[in-house]
Coordinates of C-alpha atoms and ligand atoms in Angstrom, one line a residue:
M1 CA -10.8 -0.9 46.4
I2 CA -9.4 -3.6 44.3
S3 CA -9.8 -7.2 45.7
N4 CA -6.8 -9.4 46.6
E5 CA -8.0 -11.9 43.9
E6 CA -8.0 -9.2 41.2
M7 CA -4.6 -8.0 42.3
I8 CA -3.2 -11.5 42.0
R9 CA -4.7 -11.7 38.5
L10 CA -3.0 -8.5 37.5
A11 CA 0.3 -9.6 39.1
I12 CA 0.2 -12.8 36.9
K13 CA -0.2 -10.5 33.9
A14 CA 2.6 -8.1 35.0
R15 CA 4.9 -11.1 35.5
E16 CA 4.6 -11.8 31.7
N17 CA 7.1 -8.9 31.2
A18 CA 9.7 -10.3 33.7
Y19 CA 13.1 -10.4 32.2
A20 CA 14.8 -13.3 34.0
P21 CA 17.1 -15.1 31.5
Y22 CA 19.6 -16.0 34.2
S23 CA 17.5 -17.4 37.1
G24 CA 14.5 -18.4 35.0
F25 CA 12.4 -17.2 38.1
K26 CA 9.8 -14.7 37.0
V27 CA 8.1 -12.4 39.4
G28 CA 5.1 -10.0 39.1
A29 CA 3.9 -7.4 41.5
V30 CA 0.9 -5.1 41.8
L31 CA 1.1 -2.1 44.2
V32 CA -2.1 -0.1 45.2
T33 CA -2.1 3.4 46.5
E34 CA -4.5 4.9 49.1
E35 CA -6.4 6.5 46.3
G36 CA -6.7 3.1 44.6
R37 CA -4.2 3.8 41.8
I38 CA -2.3 0.7 40.6
Y39 CA 1.4 0.3 39.7
T40 CA 2.8 -3.0 38.3
G41 CA 6.3 -4.4 38.4
C42 CA 8.3 -7.3 37.2
N43 CA 11.9 -8.5 38.0
I44 CA 14.5 -7.2 35.5
E45 CA 17.8 -9.2 35.6
N46 CA 21.2 -8.2 34.2
A47 CA 24.3 -10.0 32.9
S48 CA 26.0 -8.3 35.8
Y49 CA 23.8 -10.3 38.2
G50 CA 24.0 -7.8 41.1
E51 CA 22.4 -5.1 39.1
S52 CA 19.1 -7.1 38.8
V53 CA 16.1 -5.6 40.4
C54 CA 13.1 -7.3 42.0
A55 CA 9.5 -6.9 40.8
E56 CA 8.4 -5.2 44.1
R57 CA 11.0 -2.5 43.8
T58 CA 10.2 -1.9 40.2
A59 CA 6.6 -1.3 41.2
F60 CA 7.6 1.0 44.1
F61 CA 10.1 3.0 42.1
K62 CA 7.6 3.5 39.3
A63 CA 5.0 4.7 41.8
V64 CA 7.3 7.0 43.8
S65 CA 8.7 8.4 40.6
E66 CA 5.2 9.4 39.6
G67 CA 4.6 11.2 42.9
E68 CA 3.0 8.5 45.0
K69 CA 3.9 8.1 48.6
N70 CA 1.0 6.4 50.3
F71 CA 0.3 2.7 49.7
V72 CA -2.1 0.1 51.1
K73 CA -1.1 -3.2 49.7
I74 CA 1.1 -5.2 47.2
A75 CA 0.5 -8.5 45.6
I76 CA 3.4 -10.7 44.5
V77 CA 3.5 -13.9 42.4
G78 CA 6.5 -15.9 41.3
G79 CA 7.8 -19.1 40.0
K80 CA 10.2 -20.8 37.6
E81 CA 9.2 -20.2 34.1
E82 CA 9.7 -23.8 33.1
L83 CA 7.1 -24.9 35.7
T84 CA 4.6 -22.1 35.6
S85 CA 4.3 -22.4 31.8
K86 CA 2.7 -25.8 32.6
G87 CA 0.0 -24.1 34.7
S88 CA -0.6 -21.6 37.5
D89 CA -0.7 -24.5 40.1
N90 CA 3.1 -24.4 39.8
F91 CA 3.5 -20.9 41.3
V92 CA 5.5 -20.9 44.5
I93 CA 4.8 -18.5 47.4
C94 CA 7.1 -15.6 46.8
Y95 CA 7.9 -13.7 50.0
P96 CA 9.6 -10.4 49.3
C97 CA 13.4 -10.3 49.8
G98 CA 14.9 -8.4 52.7
T99 CA 15.9 -5.4 50.5
C100 CA 12.3 -5.1 49.2
R101 CA 10.9 -5.3 52.7
Q102 CA 13.2 -2.4 53.7
V103 CA 12.1 -0.3 50.7
M104 CA 8.4 -1.0 51.5
S105 CA 9.0 0.1 55.1
E106 CA 10.2 3.5 53.9
F107 CA 6.8 4.3 52.4
C108 CA 4.3 2.1 54.1
K109 CA 2.5 2.5 57.4
N110 CA 1.7 -0.3 59.9
G111 CA -1.4 -1.5 58.2
F112 CA 0.3 -2.2 54.8
K113 CA -0.5 -5.7 53.5
I114 CA 1.5 -8.1 51.4
I115 CA -0.7 -10.5 49.4
L116 CA 0.9 -13.7 48.1
K117 CA -0.3 -16.5 45.9
D118 CA 0.5 -20.0 47.3
K119 CA -0.4 -23.0 45.1
E120 CA -4.1 -22.9 45.7
E121 CA -4.8 -20.1 48.2
I122 CA -4.1 -16.4 48.6
K123 CA -2.3 -15.4 51.8
E124 CA -2.1 -11.9 53.4
Y125 CA 0.6 -10.7 55.8
G126 CA 1.2 -7.4 57.5
L127 CA 4.5 -5.7 56.7
N128 CA 5.1 -5.6 60.5
E129 CA 4.9 -9.4 60.5
L130 CA 7.5 -9.8 57.8
L131 CA 9.8 -7.0 59.0
P132 CA 9.6 -6.3 62.7
F133 CA 12.0 -3.9 64.4
T134 CA 12.5 -1.8 61.3
F135 CA 15.4 0.6 60.8
D136 CA 13.6 3.8 59.9
K137 CA 13.8 7.6 59.7
S138 CA 12.7 8.1 63.3
V139 CA 16.3 7.5 64.5
L140 CA 18.0 9.7 62.0
Ligands
THU201 N1 12.9 -11.7 42.9 C1 11.9 -10.8 42.9 O1 11.7 -10.1 41.9 N2 11.2 -10.6 44.0 C2 11.3 -11.4 45.2 O2 10.6 -11.2 46.1 C3 12.3 -12.4 45.2 C4 13.3 -12.5 44.1 C5 13.7 -12.0 41.7 C6 15.1 -11.5 41.7 C7 15.7 -12.4 40.7 O3 15.5 -11.8 39.4 C8 14.9 -13.7 40.7 O4 13.7 -13.3 41.4 C9 15.6 -14.9 41.4 O5 16.1 -14.5 42.6

């Protein structure tokens, strides 16, 4: 299974394709399936701001549209382009937004991990820590 460090490296690479002319905040994500397959994502903004999509959902929707439903972890990196172009020390810790947490909860079991790059260190959280008391299909 791919290491967290390697995932962060690939997320930084995926972030290069971010389309963020409005916010200038570029995000990259790397999603790993139970079988070890990898799907990347970046944020894609739109002149109609509300139609923008986050890097995490890009990765999830790519994967699900290819038939994947079982995931183990996602790495996310982000930061303002004007700062990060000066060096990777200028990345900020990029917690997934509420909408992306909800999308993750649809497909991810309790052990699913979210891996984030802070300035110098890599942090790992459980989805259950970032989204307790989920609204899910068990009540429908
Ligand atoms: N964004 C992400 O792609 N993922 C996150 O977890 C937080 C925010 C994007 C959305 C928008 O394009 C830009 O970052 C600024 O909000």
